[in-house]
Coordinates of C-alpha atoms and ligand atoms in Angstrom, one line a residue:
M446 CA -70.1 -48.5 -35.8
E447 CA -73.2 -48.6 -37.9
E448 CA -74.7 -45.6 -39.6
K449 CA -75.6 -42.8 -37.2
K450 CA -78.3 -40.6 -38.6
E451 CA -77.6 -37.0 -37.8
Y452 CA -79.7 -35.4 -40.6
A453 CA -83.2 -35.9 -41.8
C454 CA -81.7 -36.8 -45.2
P455 CA -78.3 -37.6 -46.5
E456 CA -76.1 -34.6 -47.5
Q457 CA -73.2 -34.2 -49.9
Q458 CA -74.0 -36.8 -52.6
R459 CA -71.0 -39.0 -53.4
V460 CA -72.6 -41.8 -55.4
G461 CA -75.0 -41.9 -58.4
C462 CA -78.2 -44.0 -58.6
A463 CA -78.0 -47.5 -59.9
L464 CA -78.4 -46.2 -63.5
A465 CA -74.9 -44.8 -63.2
G466 CA -73.8 -48.5 -63.6
I467 CA -73.9 -47.6 -67.3
Y468 CA -70.4 -46.0 -66.9
T469 CA -69.1 -49.5 -66.4
A470 CA -70.6 -50.5 -69.8
L471 CA -69.3 -47.2 -71.4
S472 CA -65.8 -48.0 -70.2
I473 CA -65.7 -51.3 -72.1
E474 CA -65.0 -50.7 -75.8
G475 CA -67.6 -52.3 -78.0
V476 CA -70.4 -52.1 -75.5
L477 CA -73.2 -49.5 -75.9
P478 CA -75.9 -48.9 -73.3
I479 CA -79.3 -47.8 -74.6
M480 CA -81.2 -45.9 -72.0
H481 CA -84.8 -46.9 -71.4
S482 CA -85.5 -44.2 -68.8
G483 CA -86.7 -40.7 -68.3
P484 CA -84.9 -38.0 -70.4
G485 CA -83.3 -36.4 -67.3
C486 CA -81.8 -39.5 -65.9
I487 CA -78.5 -39.4 -67.7
H488 CA -78.0 -35.8 -66.7
A489 CA -78.7 -36.8 -63.0
I490 CA -76.2 -39.6 -63.0
S491 CA -73.5 -37.6 -64.8
S492 CA -73.5 -35.0 -62.0
V493 CA -71.4 -37.1 -59.7
L494 CA -69.5 -39.5 -62.0
S495 CA -68.6 -37.5 -65.0
V496 CA -67.4 -33.9 -65.4
A497 CA -67.5 -33.2 -61.6
N498 CA -65.4 -36.3 -61.1
G499 CA -62.2 -35.2 -62.6
G500 CA -63.5 -33.9 -65.9
Q501 CA -64.2 -37.4 -67.2
N502 CA -66.2 -38.2 -70.3
P503 CA -66.9 -41.7 -71.4
V504 CA -65.0 -42.6 -74.6
P505 CA -66.0 -43.2 -77.4
Y506 CA -69.7 -42.6 -76.5
M507 CA -70.1 -39.6 -74.3
E508 CA -73.4 -39.1 -72.5
S509 CA -74.8 -36.8 -75.2
V510 CA -74.7 -39.5 -77.9
V511 CA -76.0 -42.4 -75.7
P512 CA -79.3 -43.5 -77.3
S513 CA -82.3 -43.1 -75.1
S514 CA -86.1 -43.8 -75.4
N515 CA -86.7 -40.6 -73.3
L516 CA -89.8 -42.1 -71.6
S517 CA -92.5 -39.6 -71.0
E518 CA -96.0 -39.7 -69.3
A519 CA -97.6 -41.1 -72.5
E520 CA -95.3 -44.2 -72.6
V521 CA -95.8 -44.8 -68.9
V522 CA -99.6 -44.9 -69.5
F523 CA -99.8 -46.5 -73.0
G524 CA -96.6 -48.7 -73.0
A525 CA -93.1 -48.1 -74.1
S526 CA -91.9 -51.2 -75.9
D527 CA -92.6 -49.8 -79.5
K528 CA -90.5 -46.8 -78.7
L529 CA -87.7 -48.9 -77.3
K530 CA -87.7 -51.2 -80.3
S531 CA -87.5 -48.2 -82.6
V532 CA -84.5 -46.7 -80.7
L533 CA -82.8 -50.2 -80.6
E534 CA -83.3 -50.7 -84.4
H535 CA -81.7 -47.3 -85.2
S536 CA -78.9 -48.0 -82.7
L537 CA -78.1 -51.3 -84.3
Q538 CA -78.0 -49.6 -87.7
Y539 CA -75.9 -46.5 -86.8
Y540 CA -73.7 -47.4 -83.8
K541 CA -70.5 -49.4 -84.1
A542 CA -70.7 -51.8 -81.1
E543 CA -71.0 -55.6 -80.6
I544 CA -73.0 -55.6 -77.4
F545 CA -76.1 -53.4 -77.0
M546 CA -77.3 -53.1 -73.5
L547 CA -80.9 -52.1 -72.9
V548 CA -80.8 -50.3 -69.5
T549 CA -84.1 -49.8 -67.7
G550 CA -84.3 -47.0 -65.1
C551 CA -87.1 -46.4 -62.6
S552 CA -89.9 -45.5 -65.0
A553 CA -89.3 -48.5 -67.3
E554 CA -89.2 -50.8 -64.3
I555 CA -92.4 -49.4 -63.0
I556 CA -94.1 -50.0 -66.3
G557 CA -92.9 -53.6 -66.1
E558 CA -92.7 -54.6 -69.8
D559 CA -90.6 -57.6 -70.7
V560 CA -87.4 -55.9 -72.0
G561 CA -85.5 -59.2 -71.7
E562 CA -87.7 -60.6 -74.4
I563 CA -87.0 -57.6 -76.7
A564 CA -83.3 -58.2 -76.1
E565 CA -83.6 -61.8 -77.1
Q566 CA -85.7 -61.0 -80.2
Y567 CA -83.0 -58.6 -81.6
T568 CA -79.9 -60.7 -80.8
T569 CA -78.0 -62.0 -83.8
P570 CA -74.7 -64.0 -84.1
E571 CA -73.0 -60.7 -84.9
K572 CA -74.7 -58.4 -82.4
T573 CA -75.7 -59.3 -78.8
V574 CA -78.6 -57.4 -77.2
L575 CA -78.8 -57.7 -73.4
H576 CA -81.1 -56.3 -70.8
V577 CA -80.0 -54.9 -67.4
A578 CA -82.3 -53.4 -64.9
L579 CA -80.8 -50.4 -63.1
P580 CA -83.6 -48.6 -61.4
G581 CA -82.4 -46.0 -58.9
F582 CA -84.8 -47.3 -56.2
K583 CA -82.8 -50.6 -56.1
G584 CA -79.4 -49.2 -55.2
N585 CA -76.4 -46.9 -56.0
N586 CA -73.9 -46.9 -58.9
V587 CA -71.7 -49.5 -57.3
W588 CA -74.7 -51.9 -57.2
G589 CA -75.4 -50.9 -60.8
H590 CA -71.8 -51.7 -61.7
H591 CA -72.2 -55.2 -60.4
Q592 CA -75.4 -55.7 -62.3
V593 CA -73.8 -54.6 -65.5
L594 CA -70.9 -57.1 -65.0
S595 CA -73.3 -59.9 -64.1
A596 CA -75.4 -59.2 -67.2
L597 CA -72.2 -59.3 -69.4
I598 CA -71.0 -62.5 -67.8
D599 CA -74.4 -64.3 -68.1
G600 CA -75.4 -62.9 -71.5
Y601 CA -72.1 -62.7 -73.4
V602 CA -69.1 -64.2 -71.7
S603 CA -70.8 -67.5 -71.0
E604 CA -71.9 -67.7 -74.6
Y605 CA -68.9 -66.4 -76.6
G606 CA -66.0 -66.7 -74.1
E607 CA -62.9 -68.7 -75.0
T608 CA -62.5 -71.8 -72.9
E609 CA -58.8 -72.9 -72.8
V610 CA -57.1 -71.7 -69.6
V611 CA -53.9 -69.8 -70.3
P612 CA -51.2 -70.1 -67.6
K613 CA -50.2 -66.8 -65.9
R614 CA -53.3 -65.0 -67.3
V615 CA -55.1 -63.0 -64.6
N616 CA -58.4 -61.1 -64.8
V617 CA -58.2 -57.8 -62.8
W618 CA -61.3 -56.7 -60.8
G619 CA -62.1 -54.3 -58.0
V620 CA -62.0 -51.0 -59.8
V621 CA -65.3 -49.3 -60.5
P622 CA -64.7 -47.2 -63.7
H623 CA -65.6 -43.6 -63.6
Y624 CA -66.6 -43.8 -59.9
D625 CA -62.9 -44.2 -59.2
P626 CA -61.7 -40.9 -60.8
M627 CA -58.2 -42.4 -61.4
W628 CA -59.3 -45.7 -62.8
V629 CA -57.7 -45.4 -66.3
G630 CA -54.2 -44.3 -65.1
T631 CA -54.3 -46.8 -62.2
L632 CA -55.1 -49.7 -64.6
E633 CA -52.4 -48.7 -67.0
K634 CA -49.8 -48.7 -64.2
L635 CA -51.1 -52.0 -62.8
E636 CA -51.0 -53.6 -66.2
T637 CA -47.4 -52.6 -66.7
L638 CA -46.3 -53.9 -63.3
L639 CA -48.1 -57.3 -63.8
R640 CA -46.5 -57.7 -67.2
R641 CA -43.1 -56.8 -65.7
I642 CA -43.3 -59.7 -63.2
G643 CA -44.3 -62.3 -65.8
L644 CA -48.1 -62.2 -65.8
E645 CA -50.6 -61.7 -68.5
P646 CA -53.1 -59.2 -67.1
N647 CA -56.6 -59.3 -68.7
I648 CA -58.4 -56.0 -68.0
I649 CA -61.7 -55.3 -69.7
Y650 CA -61.9 -51.5 -69.1
G651 CA -60.2 -48.7 -71.0
P652 CA -58.6 -48.1 -74.4
G653 CA -57.6 -51.0 -76.5
R654 CA -59.3 -53.7 -74.4
G655 CA -63.1 -54.3 -74.5
I656 CA -64.7 -57.2 -76.3
D657 CA -61.5 -59.3 -76.8
A658 CA -60.8 -59.0 -73.1
L659 CA -64.4 -60.0 -72.2
K660 CA -64.0 -63.1 -74.3
K661 CA -60.8 -64.0 -72.5
I662 CA -62.3 -63.9 -69.0
P663 CA -62.9 -67.7 -68.7
T664 CA -59.3 -68.4 -69.9
A665 CA -57.6 -66.7 -66.8
E666 CA -55.8 -68.9 -64.3
Y667 CA -57.0 -66.6 -61.5
N668 CA -59.3 -63.6 -60.9
L669 CA -57.6 -60.9 -58.9
V670 CA -59.8 -58.6 -56.8
L671 CA -58.0 -55.5 -55.7
A672 CA -60.6 -53.9 -53.4
P673 CA -62.0 -54.5 -49.9
W674 CA -65.5 -55.5 -51.2
T675 CA -66.3 -54.3 -54.8
D676 CA -66.3 -57.2 -57.3
L677 CA -65.9 -59.9 -54.7
D678 CA -69.3 -61.2 -55.6
I679 CA -68.2 -61.1 -59.3
A680 CA -65.1 -63.2 -58.5
K681 CA -67.3 -65.7 -56.7
K682 CA -69.7 -65.7 -59.7
L683 CA -66.8 -66.4 -62.1
E684 CA -65.6 -69.2 -59.8
R685 CA -69.1 -70.8 -59.9
T686 CA -69.5 -70.2 -63.7
F687 CA -66.1 -71.1 -65.1
G688 CA -64.3 -72.7 -62.1
T689 CA -61.7 -69.9 -62.0
P690 CA -60.3 -69.4 -58.4
Y691 CA -59.8 -65.9 -57.1
I692 CA -57.2 -64.0 -55.1
H693 CA -58.5 -61.3 -52.8
F694 CA -55.8 -58.7 -52.3
P695 CA -58.0 -56.1 -50.5
Y696 CA -56.5 -52.8 -51.8
M697 CA -55.0 -51.3 -54.8
P698 CA -51.4 -50.9 -53.6
I699 CA -49.9 -47.5 -52.8
G700 CA -46.4 -47.2 -51.6
P701 CA -43.5 -49.7 -51.3
T702 CA -44.9 -51.9 -48.5
A703 CA -48.3 -52.7 -50.2
E704 CA -46.7 -53.0 -53.6
A705 CA -44.1 -55.5 -52.4
E706 CA -46.9 -57.5 -50.6
L707 CA -48.9 -57.7 -53.8
I708 CA -45.9 -58.8 -55.9
R709 CA -45.0 -61.5 -53.4
T710 CA -48.6 -62.7 -53.1
L711 CA -48.7 -63.0 -56.9
A712 CA -45.3 -64.6 -57.1
E713 CA -46.4 -67.3 -54.7
T714 CA -49.8 -67.9 -56.3
F715 CA -48.5 -68.1 -59.8
D716 CA -45.1 -69.6 -59.0
L717 CA -43.2 -66.7 -60.6
D718 CA -39.5 -66.3 -60.9
P719 CA -38.4 -65.1 -57.4
V720 CA -35.2 -63.5 -58.7
L721 CA -37.2 -61.4 -61.1
T722 CA -40.0 -60.4 -58.6
E723 CA -37.5 -59.5 -55.9
S724 CA -35.5 -57.4 -58.3
V725 CA -38.6 -55.6 -59.4
I726 CA -39.6 -54.9 -55.8
K727 CA -36.1 -53.6 -55.0
E728 CA -35.8 -51.4 -58.1
R729 CA -39.1 -49.8 -57.5
A730 CA -38.5 -49.3 -53.8
D731 CA -35.1 -47.8 -54.5
R732 CA -36.6 -45.2 -56.8
Y733 CA -39.3 -44.4 -54.2
F734 CA -36.8 -43.9 -51.4
Y735 CA -34.5 -41.8 -53.6
Y736 CA -37.3 -39.3 -54.0
F737 CA -38.6 -39.8 -50.4
N738 CA -35.2 -39.0 -49.0
R739 CA -34.8 -35.9 -51.1
N740 CA -37.9 -34.5 -49.3
L741 CA -37.3 -36.2 -45.9
V742 CA -36.5 -33.1 -44.0
W743 CA -39.5 -31.4 -45.3
I744 CA -41.8 -34.3 -44.8
F745 CA -40.9 -34.9 -41.2
D746 CA -39.8 -31.4 -40.5
M747 CA -36.9 -32.4 -38.4
H748 CA -35.6 -28.9 -37.8
N749 CA -38.4 -26.5 -37.6
Q750 CA -41.2 -28.2 -35.6
R751 CA -43.8 -27.1 -38.1
S752 CA -47.4 -28.2 -37.8
L753 CA -47.4 -30.9 -40.5
P754 CA -50.1 -33.5 -40.3
R755 CA -49.3 -36.7 -38.4
E756 CA -52.9 -38.0 -38.4
F757 CA -55.7 -38.1 -40.9
F758 CA -59.5 -38.6 -41.4
A759 CA -61.0 -40.4 -44.4
N760 CA -64.4 -39.7 -45.8
A761 CA -64.1 -41.8 -48.9
S762 CA -65.0 -45.0 -50.8
A763 CA -63.9 -48.1 -48.9
S764 CA -61.3 -48.8 -51.7
A765 CA -59.7 -45.4 -51.6
A766 CA -59.8 -45.2 -47.8
L767 CA -58.2 -48.6 -47.3
S768 CA -55.5 -48.2 -49.9
I769 CA -54.4 -44.8 -48.5
T770 CA -54.7 -46.0 -44.9
K771 CA -52.3 -48.8 -45.7
Y772 CA -49.8 -46.4 -47.3
F773 CA -50.0 -43.7 -44.6
V774 CA -49.7 -46.2 -41.8
S775 CA -47.0 -48.5 -43.3
D776 CA -44.8 -46.0 -45.1
L777 CA -45.6 -42.4 -44.2
G778 CA -46.2 -42.5 -40.5
L779 CA -49.6 -40.9 -40.5
S780 CA -52.2 -42.6 -38.3
P781 CA -56.0 -42.6 -38.9
R782 CA -58.4 -41.0 -36.5
R783 CA -61.7 -41.9 -38.0
I784 CA -62.8 -43.5 -41.3
Y785 CA -66.2 -42.6 -42.8
I786 CA -67.3 -44.7 -45.7
P787 CA -70.3 -42.9 -47.4
E788 CA -71.0 -45.4 -50.2
D789 CA -73.6 -47.6 -48.6
V790 CA -71.5 -50.8 -48.4
P791 CA -73.9 -53.7 -48.4
K792 CA -74.4 -55.1 -44.9
K793 CA -73.0 -58.6 -45.8
H794 CA -69.6 -57.0 -46.6
R795 CA -69.3 -54.6 -43.7
K796 CA -67.8 -57.1 -41.3
T797 CA -65.0 -57.9 -43.9
V798 CA -64.4 -54.2 -44.6
K799 CA -64.1 -53.4 -40.9
K800 CA -61.8 -56.3 -40.3
L801 CA -59.5 -55.1 -43.1
F802 CA -59.2 -51.6 -41.6
L803 CA -58.5 -53.1 -38.2
E804 CA -55.8 -55.4 -39.6
T805 CA -54.3 -52.5 -41.4
A806 CA -54.5 -49.9 -38.6
G807 CA -55.8 -51.6 -35.5
E808 CA -53.2 -49.8 -33.4
Y809 CA -55.0 -46.6 -34.0
L810 CA -58.6 -47.5 -34.8
T811 CA -61.4 -49.2 -32.8
E812 CA -64.5 -50.7 -34.4
E813 CA -66.3 -47.4 -33.5
D814 CA -63.9 -45.4 -35.6
I815 CA -65.1 -47.1 -38.9
I816 CA -68.4 -45.7 -39.9
F817 CA -70.6 -46.9 -42.7
T818 CA -73.1 -44.4 -43.9
D819 CA -74.9 -43.0 -47.0
D820 CA -74.6 -39.5 -45.5
G821 CA -71.5 -37.7 -46.7
G822 CA -72.2 -34.9 -44.3
L823 CA -71.7 -36.9 -41.1
F824 CA -68.0 -36.2 -41.1
E825 CA -68.4 -32.4 -41.3
Q826 CA -70.9 -32.6 -38.5
Y827 CA -68.5 -34.6 -36.3
L828 CA -65.6 -32.1 -37.0
K829 CA -67.6 -29.3 -35.6
D830 CA -67.4 -30.9 -32.1
V831 CA -63.7 -31.8 -32.0
D832 CA -61.0 -29.6 -30.7
Q833 CA -58.4 -27.5 -32.6
M834 CA -55.6 -30.0 -32.1
V835 CA -57.5 -32.7 -34.0
R836 CA -57.9 -30.2 -36.8
K837 CA -54.2 -30.4 -37.5
S838 CA -55.0 -33.8 -39.1
A839 CA -55.2 -34.2 -42.8
V840 CA -58.4 -35.1 -44.7
I841 CA -58.8 -37.5 -47.6
G842 CA -62.1 -37.6 -49.4
S843 CA -64.1 -36.0 -52.2
I844 CA -64.4 -32.4 -53.3
W845 CA -67.1 -32.0 -50.6
D846 CA -64.4 -32.5 -48.0
D847 CA -62.2 -29.9 -49.6
I848 CA -64.9 -27.4 -48.5
T849 CA -64.9 -28.9 -45.0
A850 CA -61.1 -29.0 -44.8
K851 CA -60.8 -25.3 -46.0
K852 CA -63.2 -24.2 -43.3
A853 CA -61.3 -26.2 -40.6
N854 CA -57.9 -25.2 -42.1
M855 CA -56.8 -28.8 -42.6
P856 CA -54.7 -30.3 -45.4
F857 CA -56.8 -32.2 -47.9
V858 CA -56.4 -34.6 -50.9
S859 CA -59.2 -35.6 -53.2
V860 CA -59.3 -39.3 -53.8
C861 CA -62.8 -40.3 -54.7
A862 CA -66.1 -39.2 -56.3
P863 CA -66.9 -36.4 -56.9
Y864 CA -63.2 -35.6 -57.3
G865 CA -64.0 -32.0 -58.4
D866 CA -64.2 -29.9 -61.5
V867 CA -60.6 -30.3 -62.4
L868 CA -58.8 -32.5 -65.0
V869 CA -57.7 -35.9 -63.6
C870 CA -56.3 -37.0 -67.0
D871 CA -53.9 -40.0 -66.4
K872 CA -53.2 -39.1 -62.7
Q873 CA -53.1 -42.0 -60.3
Y874 CA -51.7 -43.0 -56.9
F875 CA -50.7 -46.5 -57.9
G876 CA -47.7 -48.3 -56.4
T877 CA -44.4 -46.7 -55.5
D878 CA -44.6 -44.0 -58.2
G879 CA -48.2 -43.0 -57.4
A880 CA -47.3 -42.8 -53.7
L881 CA -44.9 -40.0 -54.4
T882 CA -47.6 -38.0 -56.2
L883 CA -50.0 -38.6 -53.3
M884 CA -47.3 -37.5 -50.8
A885 CA -46.6 -34.4 -52.8
D886 CA -50.3 -33.6 -53.1
L887 CA -50.8 -33.9 -49.4
Y888 CA -47.9 -31.7 -48.3
N889 CA -48.3 -29.2 -51.1
D890 CA -51.9 -28.6 -49.9
A891 CA -50.6 -28.0 -46.3
E892 CA -48.1 -25.5 -47.7
K893 CA -50.8 -23.8 -49.8
K894 CA -53.0 -23.4 -46.8
G895 CA -50.2 -21.9 -44.7
L896 CA -50.2 -24.9 -42.3
V897 CA -46.5 -25.4 -42.3
S898 CA -45.6 -22.4 -40.1
A899 CA -43.9 -23.1 -36.8
V900 CA -46.0 -24.5 -34.0
V901 CA -46.5 -21.9 -31.3
Ligands
SF4_525 S1 -83.3 -42.6 -59.5 FE1 -84.6 -43.4 -61.2 S2 -85.5 -41.6 -62.1 FE2 -83.8 -40.8 -60.9 S3 -82.0 -40.8 -62.3 FE3 -82.0 -42.8 -61.3 S4 -83.1 -44.1 -62.7 FE4 -83.6 -42.0 -63.3

């Protein structure tokens, strides 16, 4: 189903404007974005992707120290390039970074000066200056994320990347840093698993990675995309640019079924030791089922016929919704009722995303149950019209849906931006271990809301 407009304007903001693509730059150590935008822009983009999204700050450069030309009316009228050059010169002098990214927002793009030329003028063998245009009128933060990666590939990796392909090395894509509130913890766990099965993961985001990882991008044997649509175009670009093939495994695995599928896919692609990979699958599944069985009676409530959720709604990013749908359907026995994807998925990817949901849960979903929208409020509107029995379903989404779920007395788990004004720290739902955390979060919320009392 395509977007159905119920409101005059979208409600419940769940994405930032394109300028919030700077969070991708800020998550790569050694890359410093320099804002060429209005003074309020950074505050506007941080409202969804920063503190309200699990208490995240970019490290080491939090928003308050990101240099900005703070464009005002005077620069819009008389030109802004001198001011930008001055901010850039000071940044080159005082900030420890190797890549300085001049980021143009709406006002700078409307002025239309040649910022690319300034970037070229200030680039030296030691310090690269790039330009990336991220005006909010062009798209949202996921679009901005892709623009930042494209600029880094074209302006830095193509120039300074190493060339010799290293067997078993794999670049990891599909996670949008900061937008995915659990990105750091997820990537840590993924990295550990990939190393365990004999691969050499190359991840550019997060602590201890950064510039060296960027340089290694062309040396990977494969690019691995772990998302339904994000970074697919980046993988295709890397294939065109460096000849690296890509693997599209469409979700970050949660639970024993998806994790085993990922390991076996990688084992086949990279010709890994089958004894090792099967033993890793078994060891991790055994641990999962030990804990699962300890809570089995409670989860399925075999004795008391309590009203625990057996169905769920998603109002979440495509990545989070698909990963969790896969886990709920394959391992936990919850079936989806409707999937709202309020992140404005580009039209060219919608068919693929819909197909993935139908392949994962076609027994329960029809095409009409998968709804692409930029209006986070559509789900709440829909819930008003459904009967009380449906309300016994669980909800996964952002903190906005917590409000909706509380009103409807439904169990809820926050899985995407804005995650809420709480600390996410290294929390994640990755693999078999993360699945246990997700399961506990879901049933604990039901308990907290008093939804486990006996069905009358
Ligand atoms: S939409 Fe434009 S003006 Fe508004 S925050 Fe984004 S870049 Fe700045």
